[in-house]
Backbone as JSON Lines, residues from 0, in Angstrom:
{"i":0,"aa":"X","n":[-110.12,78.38,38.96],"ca":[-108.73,78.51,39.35],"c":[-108.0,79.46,38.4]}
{"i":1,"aa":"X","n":[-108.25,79.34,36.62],"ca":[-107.66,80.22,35.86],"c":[-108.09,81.91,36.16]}
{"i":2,"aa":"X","n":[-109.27,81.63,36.35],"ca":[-109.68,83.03,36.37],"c":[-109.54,83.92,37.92]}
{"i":3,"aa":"X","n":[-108.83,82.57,38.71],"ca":[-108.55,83.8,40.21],"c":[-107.26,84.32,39.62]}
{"i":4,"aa":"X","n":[-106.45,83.26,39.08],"ca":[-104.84,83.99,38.38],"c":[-104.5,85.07,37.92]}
{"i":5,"aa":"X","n":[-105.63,84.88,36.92],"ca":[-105.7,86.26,35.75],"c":[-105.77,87.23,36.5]}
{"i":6,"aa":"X","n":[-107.28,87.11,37.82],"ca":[-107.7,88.16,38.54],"c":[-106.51,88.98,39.18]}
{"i":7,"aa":"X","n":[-105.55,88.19,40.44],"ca":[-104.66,88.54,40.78],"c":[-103.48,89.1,39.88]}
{"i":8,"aa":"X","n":[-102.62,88.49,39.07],"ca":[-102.29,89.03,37.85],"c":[-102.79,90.45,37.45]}
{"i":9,"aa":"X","n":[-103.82,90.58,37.36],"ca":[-104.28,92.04,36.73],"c":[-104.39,92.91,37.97]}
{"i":10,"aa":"X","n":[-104.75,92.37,38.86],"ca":[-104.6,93.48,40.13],"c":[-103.2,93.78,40.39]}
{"i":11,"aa":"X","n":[-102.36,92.94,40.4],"ca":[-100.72,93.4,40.55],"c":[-100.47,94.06,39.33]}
{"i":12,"aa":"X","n":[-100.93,93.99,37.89],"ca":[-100.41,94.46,37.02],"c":[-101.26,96.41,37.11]}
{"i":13,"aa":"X","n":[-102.25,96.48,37.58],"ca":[-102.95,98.04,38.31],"c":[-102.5,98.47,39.36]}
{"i":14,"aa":"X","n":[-102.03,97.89,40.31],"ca":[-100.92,98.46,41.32],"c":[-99.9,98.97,40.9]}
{"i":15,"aa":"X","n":[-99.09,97.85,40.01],"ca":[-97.7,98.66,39.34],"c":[-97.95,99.85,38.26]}
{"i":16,"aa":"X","n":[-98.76,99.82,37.5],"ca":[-99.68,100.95,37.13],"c":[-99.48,102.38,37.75]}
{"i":17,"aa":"X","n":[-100.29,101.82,38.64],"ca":[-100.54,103.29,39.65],"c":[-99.46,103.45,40.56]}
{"i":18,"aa":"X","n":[-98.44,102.9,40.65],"ca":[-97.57,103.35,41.36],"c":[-96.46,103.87,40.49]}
{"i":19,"aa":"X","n":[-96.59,103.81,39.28],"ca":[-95.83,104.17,38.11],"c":[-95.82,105.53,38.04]}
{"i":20,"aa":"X","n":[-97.91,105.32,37.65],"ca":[-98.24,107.05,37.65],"c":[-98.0,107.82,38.6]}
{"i":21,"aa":"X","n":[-98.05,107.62,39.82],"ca":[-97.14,108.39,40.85],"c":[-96.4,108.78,40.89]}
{"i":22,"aa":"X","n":[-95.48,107.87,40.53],"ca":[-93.64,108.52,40.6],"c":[-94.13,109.18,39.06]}
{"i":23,"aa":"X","n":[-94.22,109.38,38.46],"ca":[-94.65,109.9,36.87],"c":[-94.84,111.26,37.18]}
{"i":24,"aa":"X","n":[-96.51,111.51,38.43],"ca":[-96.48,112.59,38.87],"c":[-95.6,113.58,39.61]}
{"i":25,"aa":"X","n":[-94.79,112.5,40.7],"ca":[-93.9,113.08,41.35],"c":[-92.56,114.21,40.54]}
{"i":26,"aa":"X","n":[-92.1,112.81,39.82],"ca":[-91.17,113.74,39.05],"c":[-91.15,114.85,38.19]}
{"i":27,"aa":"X","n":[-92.89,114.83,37.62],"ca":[-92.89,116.12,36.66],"c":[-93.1,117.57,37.58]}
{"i":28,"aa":"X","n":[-93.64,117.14,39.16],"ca":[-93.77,118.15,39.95],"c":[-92.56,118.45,40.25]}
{"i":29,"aa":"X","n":[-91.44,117.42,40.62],"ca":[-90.36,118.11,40.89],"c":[-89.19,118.54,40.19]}
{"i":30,"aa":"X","n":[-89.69,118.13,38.24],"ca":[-88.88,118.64,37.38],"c":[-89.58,120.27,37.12]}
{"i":31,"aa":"X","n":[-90.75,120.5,37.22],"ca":[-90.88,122.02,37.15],"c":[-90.8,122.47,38.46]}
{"i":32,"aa":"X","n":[-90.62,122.47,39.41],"ca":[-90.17,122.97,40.78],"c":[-88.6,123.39,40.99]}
{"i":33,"aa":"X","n":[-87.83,122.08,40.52],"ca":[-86.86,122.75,40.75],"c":[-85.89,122.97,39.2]}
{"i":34,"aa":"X","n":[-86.76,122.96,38.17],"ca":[-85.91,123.42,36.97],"c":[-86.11,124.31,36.98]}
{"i":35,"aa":"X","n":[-87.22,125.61,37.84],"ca":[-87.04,127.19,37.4],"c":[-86.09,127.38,38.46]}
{"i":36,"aa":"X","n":[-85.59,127.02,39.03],"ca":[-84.86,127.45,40.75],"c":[-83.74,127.66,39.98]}
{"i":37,"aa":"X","n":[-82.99,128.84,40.45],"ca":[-81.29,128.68,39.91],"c":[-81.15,129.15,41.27]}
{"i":38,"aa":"X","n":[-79.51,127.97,41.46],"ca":[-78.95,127.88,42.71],"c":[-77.78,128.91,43.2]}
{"i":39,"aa":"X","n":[-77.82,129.97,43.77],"ca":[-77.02,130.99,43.87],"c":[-75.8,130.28,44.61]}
{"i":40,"aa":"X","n":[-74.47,130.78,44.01],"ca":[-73.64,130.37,44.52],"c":[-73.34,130.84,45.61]}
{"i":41,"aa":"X","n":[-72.46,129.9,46.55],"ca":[-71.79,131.2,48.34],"c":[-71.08,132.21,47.72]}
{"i":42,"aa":"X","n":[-71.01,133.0,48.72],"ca":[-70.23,134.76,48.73],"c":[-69.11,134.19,49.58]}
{"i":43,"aa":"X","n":[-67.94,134.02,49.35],"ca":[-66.93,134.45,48.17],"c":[-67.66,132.85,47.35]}
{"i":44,"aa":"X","n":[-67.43,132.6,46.36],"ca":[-67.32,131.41,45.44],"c":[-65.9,130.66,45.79]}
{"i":45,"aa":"X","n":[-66.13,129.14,46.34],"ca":[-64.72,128.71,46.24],"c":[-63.66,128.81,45.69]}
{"i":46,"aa":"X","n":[-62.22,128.87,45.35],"ca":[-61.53,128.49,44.56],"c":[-61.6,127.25,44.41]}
{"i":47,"aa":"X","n":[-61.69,126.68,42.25],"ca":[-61.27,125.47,42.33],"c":[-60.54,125.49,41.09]}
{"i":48,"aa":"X","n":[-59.63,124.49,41.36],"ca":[-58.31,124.23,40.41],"c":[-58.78,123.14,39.37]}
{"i":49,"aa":"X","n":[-58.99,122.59,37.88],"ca":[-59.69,122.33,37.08],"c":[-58.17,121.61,36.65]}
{"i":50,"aa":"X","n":[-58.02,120.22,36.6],"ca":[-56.87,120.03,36.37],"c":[-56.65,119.21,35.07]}
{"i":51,"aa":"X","n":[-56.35,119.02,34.14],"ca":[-56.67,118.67,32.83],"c":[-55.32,117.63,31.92]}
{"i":52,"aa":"X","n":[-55.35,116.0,32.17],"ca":[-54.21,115.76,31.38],"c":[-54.55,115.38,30.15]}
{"i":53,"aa":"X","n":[-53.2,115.7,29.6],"ca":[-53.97,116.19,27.78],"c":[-52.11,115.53,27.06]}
{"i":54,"aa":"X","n":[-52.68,114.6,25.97],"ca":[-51.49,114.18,24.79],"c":[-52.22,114.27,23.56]}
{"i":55,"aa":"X","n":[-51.62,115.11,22.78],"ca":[-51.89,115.12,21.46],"c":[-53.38,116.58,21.33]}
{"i":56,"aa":"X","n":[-53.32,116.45,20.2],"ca":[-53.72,117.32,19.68],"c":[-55.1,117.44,18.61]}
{"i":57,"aa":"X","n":[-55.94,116.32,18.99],"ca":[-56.96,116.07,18.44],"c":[-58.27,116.94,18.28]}
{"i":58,"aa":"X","n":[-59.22,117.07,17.92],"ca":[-60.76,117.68,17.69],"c":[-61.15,117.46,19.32]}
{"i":59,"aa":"X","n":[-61.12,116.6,19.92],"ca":[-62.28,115.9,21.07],"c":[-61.05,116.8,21.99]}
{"i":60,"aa":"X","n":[-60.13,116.79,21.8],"ca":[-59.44,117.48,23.05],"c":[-59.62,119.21,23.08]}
{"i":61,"aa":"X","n":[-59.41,119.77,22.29],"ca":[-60.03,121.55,21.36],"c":[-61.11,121.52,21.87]}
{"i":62,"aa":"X","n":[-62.3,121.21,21.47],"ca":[-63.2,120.96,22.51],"c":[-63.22,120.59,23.77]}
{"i":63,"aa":"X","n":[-62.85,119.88,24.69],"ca":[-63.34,119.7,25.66],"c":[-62.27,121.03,26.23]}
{"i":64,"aa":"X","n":[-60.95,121.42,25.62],"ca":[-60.47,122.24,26.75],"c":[-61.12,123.55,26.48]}
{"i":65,"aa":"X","n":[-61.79,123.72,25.28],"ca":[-62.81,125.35,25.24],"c":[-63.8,125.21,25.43]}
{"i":66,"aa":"X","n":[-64.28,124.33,26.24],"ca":[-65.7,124.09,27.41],"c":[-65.39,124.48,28.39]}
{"i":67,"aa":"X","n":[-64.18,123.9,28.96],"ca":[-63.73,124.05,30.58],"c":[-63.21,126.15,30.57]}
{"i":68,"aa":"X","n":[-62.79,126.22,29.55],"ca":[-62.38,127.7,29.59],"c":[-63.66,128.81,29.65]}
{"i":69,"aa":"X","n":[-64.72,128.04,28.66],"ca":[-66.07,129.36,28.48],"c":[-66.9,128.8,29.89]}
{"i":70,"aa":"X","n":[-66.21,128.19,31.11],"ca":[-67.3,127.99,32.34],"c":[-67.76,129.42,33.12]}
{"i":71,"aa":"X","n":[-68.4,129.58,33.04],"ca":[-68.93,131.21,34.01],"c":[-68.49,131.03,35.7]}
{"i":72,"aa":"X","n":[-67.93,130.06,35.83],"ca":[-67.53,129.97,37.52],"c":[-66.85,131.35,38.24]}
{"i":73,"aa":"X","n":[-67.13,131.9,38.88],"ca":[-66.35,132.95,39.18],"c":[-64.72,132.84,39.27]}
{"i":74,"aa":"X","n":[-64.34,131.77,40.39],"ca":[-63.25,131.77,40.81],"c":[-62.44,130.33,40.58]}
{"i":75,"aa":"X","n":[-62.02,130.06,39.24],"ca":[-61.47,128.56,39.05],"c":[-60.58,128.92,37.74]}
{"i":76,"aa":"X","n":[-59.33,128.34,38.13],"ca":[-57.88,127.78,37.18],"c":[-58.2,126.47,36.54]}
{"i":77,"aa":"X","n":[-57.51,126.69,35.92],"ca":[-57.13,125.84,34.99],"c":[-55.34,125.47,34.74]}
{"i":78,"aa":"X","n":[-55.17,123.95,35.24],"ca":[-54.19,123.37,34.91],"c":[-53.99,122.28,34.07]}
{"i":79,"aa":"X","n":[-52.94,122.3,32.61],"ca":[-53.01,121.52,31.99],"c":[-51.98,120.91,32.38]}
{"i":80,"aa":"X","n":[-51.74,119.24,32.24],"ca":[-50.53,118.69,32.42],"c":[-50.17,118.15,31.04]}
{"i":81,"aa":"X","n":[-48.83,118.4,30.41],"ca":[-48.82,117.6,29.14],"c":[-47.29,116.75,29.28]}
{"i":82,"aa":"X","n":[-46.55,115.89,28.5],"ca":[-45.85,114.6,28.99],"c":[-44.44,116.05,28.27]}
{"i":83,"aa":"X","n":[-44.76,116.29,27.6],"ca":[-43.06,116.72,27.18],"c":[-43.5,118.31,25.9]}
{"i":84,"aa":"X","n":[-42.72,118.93,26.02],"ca":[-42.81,120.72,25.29],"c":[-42.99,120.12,23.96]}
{"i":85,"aa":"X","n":[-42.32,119.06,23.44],"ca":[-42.58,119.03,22.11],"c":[-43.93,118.14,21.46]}
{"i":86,"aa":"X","n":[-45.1,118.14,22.52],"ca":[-45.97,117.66,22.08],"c":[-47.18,118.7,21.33]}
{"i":87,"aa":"X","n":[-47.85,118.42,20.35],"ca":[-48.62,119.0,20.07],"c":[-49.68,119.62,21.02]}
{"i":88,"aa":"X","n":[-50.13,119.43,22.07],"ca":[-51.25,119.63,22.71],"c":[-50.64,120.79,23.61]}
{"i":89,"aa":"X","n":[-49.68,121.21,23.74],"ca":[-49.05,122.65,24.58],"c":[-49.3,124.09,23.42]}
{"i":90,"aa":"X","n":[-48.78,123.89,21.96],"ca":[-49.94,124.28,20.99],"c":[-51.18,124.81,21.21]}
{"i":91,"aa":"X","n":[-51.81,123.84,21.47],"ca":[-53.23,123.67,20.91],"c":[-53.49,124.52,22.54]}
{"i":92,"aa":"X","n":[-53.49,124.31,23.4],"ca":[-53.05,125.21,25.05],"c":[-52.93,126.42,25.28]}
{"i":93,"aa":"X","n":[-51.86,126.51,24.25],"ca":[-51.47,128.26,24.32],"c":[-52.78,128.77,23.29]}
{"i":94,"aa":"X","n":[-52.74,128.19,21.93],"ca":[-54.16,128.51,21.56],"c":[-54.98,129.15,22.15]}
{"i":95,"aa":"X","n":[-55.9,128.19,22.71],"ca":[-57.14,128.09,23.49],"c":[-57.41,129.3,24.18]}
{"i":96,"aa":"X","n":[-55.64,129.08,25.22],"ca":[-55.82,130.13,26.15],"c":[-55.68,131.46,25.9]}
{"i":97,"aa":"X","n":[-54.98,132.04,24.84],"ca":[-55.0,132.89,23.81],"c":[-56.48,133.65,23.6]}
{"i":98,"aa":"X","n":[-57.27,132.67,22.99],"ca":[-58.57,133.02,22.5],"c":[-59.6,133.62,23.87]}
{"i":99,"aa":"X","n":[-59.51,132.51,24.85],"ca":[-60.47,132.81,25.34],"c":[-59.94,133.86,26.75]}
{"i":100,"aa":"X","n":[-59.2,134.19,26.56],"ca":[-58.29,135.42,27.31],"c":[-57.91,135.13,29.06]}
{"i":101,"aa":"X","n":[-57.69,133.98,29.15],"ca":[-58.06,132.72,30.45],"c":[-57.18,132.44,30.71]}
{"i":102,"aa":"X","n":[-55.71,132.77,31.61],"ca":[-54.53,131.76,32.36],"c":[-54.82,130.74,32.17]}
{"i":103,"aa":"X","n":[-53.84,129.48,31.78],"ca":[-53.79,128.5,31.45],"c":[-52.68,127.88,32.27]}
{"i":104,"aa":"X","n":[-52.27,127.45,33.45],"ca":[-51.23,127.12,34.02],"c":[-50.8,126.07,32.96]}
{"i":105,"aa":"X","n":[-49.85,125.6,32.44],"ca":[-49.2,124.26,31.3],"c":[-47.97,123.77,32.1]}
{"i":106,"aa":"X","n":[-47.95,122.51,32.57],"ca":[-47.31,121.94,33.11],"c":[-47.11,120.63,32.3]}
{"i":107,"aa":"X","n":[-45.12,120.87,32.34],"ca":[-45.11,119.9,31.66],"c":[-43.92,118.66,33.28]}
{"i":108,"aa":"X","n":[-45.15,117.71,32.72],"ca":[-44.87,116.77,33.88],"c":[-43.63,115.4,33.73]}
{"i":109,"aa":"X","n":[-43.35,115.17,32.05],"ca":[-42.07,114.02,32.2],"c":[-43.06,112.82,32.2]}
{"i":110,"aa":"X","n":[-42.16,111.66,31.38],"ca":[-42.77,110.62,31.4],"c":[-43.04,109.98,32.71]}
């Protein structure tokens, strides 16, 4: 009786096995298949509007808004919304947009 258990047991435990290695295979076929592919964009490239609300004036924000600015997209704005002119992060905005030579729509939206 112990040893039909084990038996079964180990046969389900070589099924899940090999169905492991499968998907194992699958995915490395379809991580080099379609990781050399680059996906051409449509002719015209959409417009898209990149809309960004931003308070203060921190490291994590400098970064994330000179990611969204160095994107190679052909055809996309950028709108920042910030709560009031005298916040630091309209600053840090004109900055950015300064540097990376990129319209920056800055909207200031009110509490």
């Amino acid at each position: 009786m112990a040893a039909t258990i084990i038996s079964v047991l180990l046969a389900l435990w070589l099924a899940f096995a090999a169905i492991g290695l499968v998907g194992a295979a699958i995915f490395a076929y379809q991580a080099r298949h379609f990781g050399r592919k680059r996906f051409a964009l449509p002719r015209p490239a959409p417009s898209v509007a990149v809309i960004v609300p931003l308070k203060g004036a921190d490291a994590l924000a400098a970064q994330c808004l000179a990611a969204i600015l160095a994107q190679d997209y052909p055809a996309y704005r950028v709108v920042v919304a910030v709560e009031a002119d005298d916040d630091p992060a309209c600053a840090l905005v004109r900055d950015l947009a300064a540097r990376a030579g990129k319209p920056v729509a800055l909207v200031v939206a009110g509490r």
